[in-house]
């Protein structure tokens, strides 16, 4: 298949935005795969801020980072992503070039603990206020569970209402795949 699958496309978007020395955010740390990916992109002179409400997720991520020698450029917060502007130091406001969300639940974790549209929208609003121009937010939406469908619908309404003078919004998805495959919303700050 020549069309890029969802996760490689998400990573390619982040690679366009995040360079060595940059600052980026993993708004849903989960098992740490995106945190590790971003830490490799920014290198030792950059900084990653990661957010998760589950101890299990943060411990998994810390182990991955340590195993790859990337723990020094990552700050993890045991906090929801709706607290981004409370946790990230103001000296980094206006310098964040990329952010990623993987919505839903922690793979292999408690499926009753899920992201919710209210806090996700708060986090996106905050990021748009503190990101650098041309910074990109990549949101991977998993909507194969009831809460995911609700979050999908709220987010689609929200992003469609964003002023085009503030941000460009892209939706990337496969239309003919079964079982509610994940899709991407990408937001580029103007």
PDB file of C-alpha atoms in Angstrom:
ATOM      1  CA  UNK A   1       0.000   0.000   0.000  1.00  0.00           C
ATOM      2  CA  UNK A   2       1.420   3.386  -0.986  1.00  0.00           C
ATOM      3  CA  UNK A   3      -0.957   5.519   1.047  1.00  0.00           C
ATOM      4  CA  UNK A   4       0.512   6.174   4.467  1.00  0.00           C
ATOM      5  CA  UNK A   5      -1.162   4.410   7.324  1.00  0.00           C
ATOM      6  CA  UNK A   6      -2.413   6.515  10.207  1.00  0.00           C
ATOM      7  CA  UNK A   7       0.464   6.268  12.691  1.00  0.00           C
ATOM      8  CA  UNK A   8       3.273   6.747  10.132  1.00  0.00           C
ATOM      9  CA  UNK A   9       1.388   9.759   8.750  1.00  0.00           C
ATOM     10  CA  UNK A  10       1.095  11.188  12.278  1.00  0.00           C
ATOM     11  CA  UNK A  11       4.832  10.775  12.798  1.00  0.00           C
ATOM     12  CA  UNK A  12       5.650  12.360   9.455  1.00  0.00           C
ATOM     13  CA  UNK A  13       3.618  15.417  10.402  1.00  0.00           C
ATOM     14  CA  UNK A  14       5.520  15.662  13.683  1.00  0.00           C
ATOM     15  CA  UNK A  15       8.847  15.308  11.843  1.00  0.00           C
ATOM     16  CA  UNK A  16       7.888  18.291   9.684  1.00  0.00           C
ATOM     17  CA  UNK A  17       7.331  20.448  12.759  1.00  0.00           C
ATOM     18  CA  UNK A  18       9.759  19.221  15.433  1.00  0.00           C
ATOM     19  CA  UNK A  19      13.509  19.654  14.949  1.00  0.00           C
ATOM     20  CA  UNK A  20      16.614  19.208  17.146  1.00  0.00           C
ATOM     21  CA  UNK A  21      16.572  21.670  20.044  1.00  0.00           C
ATOM     22  CA  UNK A  22      12.795  22.201  19.860  1.00  0.00           C
ATOM     23  CA  UNK A  23      10.150  21.877  22.548  1.00  0.00           C
ATOM     24  CA  UNK A  24       7.224  19.479  22.094  1.00  0.00           C
ATOM     25  CA  UNK A  25       4.351  17.973  24.082  1.00  0.00           C
ATOM     26  CA  UNK A  26       3.010  14.450  24.405  1.00  0.00           C
ATOM     27  CA  UNK A  27      -0.435  15.198  25.801  1.00  0.00           C
ATOM     28  CA  UNK A  28      -1.293  11.517  26.364  1.00  0.00           C
ATOM     29  CA  UNK A  29       1.907   9.672  27.322  1.00  0.00           C
ATOM     30  CA  UNK A  30       0.363   6.198  27.439  1.00  0.00           C
ATOM     31  CA  UNK A  31       3.073   3.560  27.049  1.00  0.00           C
ATOM     32  CA  UNK A  32       5.587   6.196  25.967  1.00  0.00           C
ATOM     33  CA  UNK A  33       5.995   5.423  22.274  1.00  0.00           C
ATOM     34  CA  UNK A  34       5.287   8.993  21.145  1.00  0.00           C
ATOM     35  CA  UNK A  35       7.285  10.479  24.008  1.00  0.00           C
ATOM     36  CA  UNK A  36      10.282   8.417  22.916  1.00  0.00           C
ATOM     37  CA  UNK A  37       9.735   9.407  19.279  1.00  0.00           C
ATOM     38  CA  UNK A  38       9.565  13.122  20.172  1.00  0.00           C
ATOM     39  CA  UNK A  39      12.620  12.854  22.458  1.00  0.00           C
ATOM     40  CA  UNK A  40      14.602  11.452  19.538  1.00  0.00           C
ATOM     41  CA  UNK A  41      13.424  14.322  17.324  1.00  0.00           C
ATOM     42  CA  UNK A  42      14.406  17.109  19.741  1.00  0.00           C
ATOM     43  CA  UNK A  43      17.673  15.491  20.796  1.00  0.00           C
ATOM     44  CA  UNK A  44      19.668  16.374  23.906  1.00  0.00           C
ATOM     45  CA  UNK A  45      19.239  20.134  23.452  1.00  0.00           C
ATOM     46  CA  UNK A  46      15.424  19.945  23.238  1.00  0.00           C
ATOM     47  CA  UNK A  47      12.671  19.368  25.774  1.00  0.00           C
ATOM     48  CA  UNK A  48       9.579  17.171  25.842  1.00  0.00           C
ATOM     49  CA  UNK A  49       6.717  17.657  28.275  1.00  0.00           C
ATOM     50  CA  UNK A  50       4.517  14.599  28.777  1.00  0.00           C
ATOM     51  CA  UNK A  51       1.151  14.317  30.520  1.00  0.00           C
ATOM     52  CA  UNK A  52      -0.767  11.323  31.829  1.00  0.00           C
ATOM     53  CA  UNK A  53      -3.091  10.650  34.751  1.00  0.00           C
ATOM     54  CA  UNK A  54      -2.078   6.995  35.171  1.00  0.00           C
ATOM     55  CA  UNK A  55       0.957   5.903  37.199  1.00  0.00           C
ATOM     56  CA  UNK A  56       1.212   2.766  35.060  1.00  0.00           C
ATOM     57  CA  UNK A  57       1.615   4.843  31.901  1.00  0.00           C
ATOM     58  CA  UNK A  58       4.245   7.137  33.410  1.00  0.00           C
ATOM     59  CA  UNK A  59       6.272   4.208  34.764  1.00  0.00           C
ATOM     60  CA  UNK A  60       6.196   2.461  31.383  1.00  0.00           C
ATOM     61  CA  UNK A  61       7.332   5.658  29.670  1.00  0.00           C
ATOM     62  CA  UNK A  62      10.131   6.303  32.186  1.00  0.00           C
ATOM     63  CA  UNK A  63      11.461   2.785  31.605  1.00  0.00           C
ATOM     64  CA  UNK A  64      11.441   3.256  27.818  1.00  0.00           C
ATOM     65  CA  UNK A  65      13.212   6.601  28.075  1.00  0.00           C
ATOM     66  CA  UNK A  66      15.841   5.232  30.470  1.00  0.00           C
ATOM     67  CA  UNK A  67      16.433   2.193  28.243  1.00  0.00           C
ATOM     68  CA  UNK A  68      17.183   4.571  25.349  1.00  0.00           C
ATOM     69  CA  UNK A  69      19.145   7.127  27.383  1.00  0.00           C
ATOM     70  CA  UNK A  70      16.609   9.873  26.668  1.00  0.00           C
ATOM     71  CA  UNK A  71      15.269  10.595  30.154  1.00  0.00           C
ATOM     72  CA  UNK A  72      17.183  13.867  30.570  1.00  0.00           C
ATOM     73  CA  UNK A  73      15.272  15.842  27.932  1.00  0.00           C
ATOM     74  CA  UNK A  74      11.807  14.706  29.085  1.00  0.00           C
ATOM     75  CA  UNK A  75       9.685  16.060  31.926  1.00  0.00           C
ATOM     76  CA  UNK A  76       6.678  13.918  32.781  1.00  0.00           C
ATOM     77  CA  UNK A  77       3.676  15.248  34.680  1.00  0.00           C
ATOM     78  CA  UNK A  78       1.253  13.049  36.611  1.00  0.00           C
ATOM     79  CA  UNK A  79      -1.524  15.353  35.465  1.00  0.00           C
ATOM     80  CA  UNK A  80      -4.233  15.655  32.859  1.00  0.00           C
ATOM     81  CA  UNK A  81      -3.428  17.459  29.629  1.00  0.00           C
ATOM     82  CA  UNK A  82      -5.934  20.165  30.541  1.00  0.00           C
ATOM     83  CA  UNK A  83      -3.188  21.488  32.861  1.00  0.00           C
ATOM     84  CA  UNK A  84      -0.638  22.194  30.131  1.00  0.00           C
ATOM     85  CA  UNK A  85      -0.288  25.919  30.797  1.00  0.00           C
ATOM     86  CA  UNK A  86      -0.040  25.311  34.560  1.00  0.00           C
ATOM     87  CA  UNK A  87       2.795  22.788  34.146  1.00  0.00           C
ATOM     88  CA  UNK A  88       4.930  24.014  31.246  1.00  0.00           C
ATOM     89  CA  UNK A  89       7.235  26.876  32.250  1.00  0.00           C
ATOM     90  CA  UNK A  90       6.177  30.203  30.700  1.00  0.00           C
ATOM     91  CA  UNK A  91       9.673  30.661  29.253  1.00  0.00           C
ATOM     92  CA  UNK A  92       8.726  27.937  26.737  1.00  0.00           C
ATOM     93  CA  UNK A  93       5.474  29.602  25.702  1.00  0.00           C
ATOM     94  CA  UNK A  94       5.632  30.540  22.016  1.00  0.00           C
ATOM     95  CA  UNK A  95       8.378  27.953  21.389  1.00  0.00           C
ATOM     96  CA  UNK A  96       6.463  24.654  21.266  1.00  0.00           C
ATOM     97  CA  UNK A  97       6.636  23.279  17.719  1.00  0.00           C
ATOM     98  CA  UNK A  98       4.696  20.028  18.034  1.00  0.00           C
ATOM     99  CA  UNK A  99       2.202  18.156  20.163  1.00  0.00           C
ATOM    100  CA  UNK A 100       0.553  14.773  19.939  1.00  0.00           C
ATOM    101  CA  UNK A 101      -2.574  13.211  21.426  1.00  0.00           C
ATOM    102  CA  UNK A 102      -3.542   9.531  21.196  1.00  0.00           C
ATOM    103  CA  UNK A 103      -7.092   9.563  22.467  1.00  0.00           C
ATOM    104  CA  UNK A 104      -8.983   6.734  24.092  1.00  0.00           C
ATOM    105  CA  UNK A 105      -7.581   4.397  26.738  1.00  0.00           C
ATOM    106  CA  UNK A 106      -4.154   3.072  27.684  1.00  0.00           C
ATOM    107  CA  UNK A 107      -3.396   0.022  25.525  1.00  0.00           C
ATOM    108  CA  UNK A 108      -3.258  -2.963  27.861  1.00  0.00           C
ATOM    109  CA  UNK A 109      -4.617  -0.835  30.714  1.00  0.00           C
ATOM    110  CA  UNK A 110      -7.941  -0.109  32.344  1.00  0.00           C
ATOM    111  CA  UNK A 111     -10.441   0.546  29.529  1.00  0.00           C
ATOM    112  CA  UNK A 112     -12.671   2.469  31.924  1.00  0.00           C
ATOM    113  CA  UNK A 113     -10.096   5.273  32.117  1.00  0.00           C
ATOM    114  CA  UNK A 114     -10.475   7.227  28.877  1.00  0.00           C
ATOM    115  CA  UNK A 115      -9.795  10.671  27.511  1.00  0.00           C
ATOM    116  CA  UNK A 116     -12.799  12.974  27.473  1.00  0.00           C
ATOM    117  CA  UNK A 117     -13.716  15.781  25.078  1.00  0.00           C
ATOM    118  CA  UNK A 118     -13.889  18.563  27.665  1.00  0.00           C
ATOM    119  CA  UNK A 119     -10.291  18.190  28.832  1.00  0.00           C
ATOM    120  CA  UNK A 120      -8.963  17.419  25.358  1.00  0.00           C
ATOM    121  CA  UNK A 121     -10.516  20.603  23.952  1.00  0.00           C
ATOM    122  CA  UNK A 122      -9.144  22.600  26.903  1.00  0.00           C
ATOM    123  CA  UNK A 123      -5.676  21.218  26.171  1.00  0.00           C
ATOM    124  CA  UNK A 124      -5.899  22.037  22.450  1.00  0.00           C
ATOM    125  CA  UNK A 125      -7.036  25.584  23.264  1.00  0.00           C
ATOM    126  CA  UNK A 126      -4.114  26.007  25.638  1.00  0.00           C
ATOM    127  CA  UNK A 127      -1.638  24.633  23.108  1.00  0.00           C
ATOM    128  CA  UNK A 128      -2.886  26.964  20.383  1.00  0.00           C
ATOM    129  CA  UNK A 129      -2.225  29.834  22.774  1.00  0.00           C
ATOM    130  CA  UNK A 130       1.367  28.823  23.585  1.00  0.00           C
ATOM    131  CA  UNK A 131       2.674  27.140  20.428  1.00  0.00           C
ATOM    132  CA  UNK A 132       5.060  28.687  17.954  1.00  0.00           C
ATOM    133  CA  UNK A 133       3.654  29.787  14.593  1.00  0.00           C
ATOM    134  CA  UNK A 134       3.460  26.765  12.246  1.00  0.00           C
ATOM    135  CA  UNK A 135       3.495  24.427  15.229  1.00  0.00           C
ATOM    136  CA  UNK A 136       1.498  21.270  14.598  1.00  0.00           C
ATOM    137  CA  UNK A 137      -0.873  19.398  16.911  1.00  0.00           C
ATOM    138  CA  UNK A 138      -1.518  15.800  15.810  1.00  0.00           C
ATOM    139  CA  UNK A 139      -4.562  14.105  17.317  1.00  0.00           C
ATOM    140  CA  UNK A 140      -5.074  10.387  16.720  1.00  0.00           C
ATOM    141  CA  UNK A 141      -8.709   9.565  17.413  1.00  0.00           C
ATOM    142  CA  UNK A 142      -9.638   6.026  18.378  1.00  0.00           C
ATOM    143  CA  UNK A 143     -13.408   5.830  18.139  1.00  0.00           C
ATOM    144  CA  UNK A 144     -14.106   2.106  18.289  1.00  0.00           C
ATOM    145  CA  UNK A 145     -15.531   2.359  21.827  1.00  0.00           C
ATOM    146  CA  UNK A 146     -18.582   4.325  23.051  1.00  0.00           C
ATOM    147  CA  UNK A 147     -16.629   7.102  24.784  1.00  0.00           C
ATOM    148  CA  UNK A 148     -14.407   7.430  21.714  1.00  0.00           C
ATOM    149  CA  UNK A 149     -17.412   8.089  19.504  1.00  0.00           C
ATOM    150  CA  UNK A 150     -18.566  10.877  21.831  1.00  0.00           C
ATOM    151  CA  UNK A 151     -15.091  12.430  21.942  1.00  0.00           C
ATOM    152  CA  UNK A 152     -14.784  12.176  18.151  1.00  0.00           C
ATOM    153  CA  UNK A 153     -18.045  14.044  17.621  1.00  0.00           C
ATOM    154  CA  UNK A 154     -17.180  16.841  20.066  1.00  0.00           C
ATOM    155  CA  UNK A 155     -13.692  17.255  18.607  1.00  0.00           C
ATOM    156  CA  UNK A 156     -14.894  17.374  15.024  1.00  0.00           C
ATOM    157  CA  UNK A 157     -17.386  20.103  15.911  1.00  0.00           C
ATOM    158  CA  UNK A 158     -14.695  22.010  17.796  1.00  0.00           C
ATOM    159  CA  UNK A 159     -11.976  21.873  15.122  1.00  0.00           C
ATOM    160  CA  UNK A 160     -14.403  22.775  12.335  1.00  0.00           C
ATOM    161  CA  UNK A 161     -15.236  25.925  14.290  1.00  0.00           C
ATOM    162  CA  UNK A 162     -11.604  27.091  14.597  1.00  0.00           C
ATOM    163  CA  UNK A 163     -11.015  30.360  12.768  1.00  0.00           C
ATOM    164  CA  UNK A 164      -8.911  29.716   9.657  1.00  0.00           C
ATOM    165  CA  UNK A 165      -6.912  32.841  10.528  1.00  0.00           C
ATOM    166  CA  UNK A 166      -5.774  31.070  13.706  1.00  0.00           C
ATOM    167  CA  UNK A 167      -5.195  27.535  12.439  1.00  0.00           C
ATOM    168  CA  UNK A 168      -5.333  25.185   9.473  1.00  0.00           C
ATOM    169  CA  UNK A 169      -7.159  21.912  10.232  1.00  0.00           C
ATOM    170  CA  UNK A 170      -6.662  18.634   8.376  1.00  0.00           C
ATOM    171  CA  UNK A 171      -8.569  15.349   8.708  1.00  0.00           C
ATOM    172  CA  UNK A 172      -6.802  12.217   7.454  1.00  0.00           C
ATOM    173  CA  UNK A 173      -8.649   8.911   7.433  1.00  0.00           C
ATOM    174  CA  UNK A 174      -9.424   5.835   5.440  1.00  0.00           C
ATOM    175  CA  UNK A 175     -13.072   5.820   4.417  1.00  0.00           C
ATOM    176  CA  UNK A 176     -13.630   2.180   3.493  1.00  0.00           C
ATOM    177  CA  UNK A 177     -11.995   0.288   6.373  1.00  0.00           C
ATOM    178  CA  UNK A 178     -14.083  -1.710   8.820  1.00  0.00           C
ATOM    179  CA  UNK A 179     -14.220  -1.595  12.615  1.00  0.00           C
ATOM    180  CA  UNK A 180     -13.877   2.161  13.141  1.00  0.00           C
ATOM    181  CA  UNK A 181     -10.195   2.593  12.286  1.00  0.00           C
ATOM    182  CA  UNK A 182      -8.403   5.478  13.968  1.00  0.00           C
ATOM    183  CA  UNK A 183      -7.977   8.734  12.099  1.00  0.00           C
ATOM    184  CA  UNK A 184      -6.021  11.952  12.448  1.00  0.00           C
ATOM    185  CA  UNK A 185      -6.903  15.537  13.002  1.00  0.00           C
ATOM    186  CA  UNK A 186      -3.886  17.802  12.501  1.00  0.00           C
ATOM    187  CA  UNK A 187      -3.949  21.451  13.479  1.00  0.00           C
ATOM    188  CA  UNK A 188      -1.261  23.853  12.292  1.00  0.00           C
ATOM    189  CA  UNK A 189      -1.113  27.146  14.149  1.00  0.00           C
ATOM    190  CA  UNK A 190      -0.871  30.158  11.866  1.00  0.00           C
TER     191      UNK A 190
END
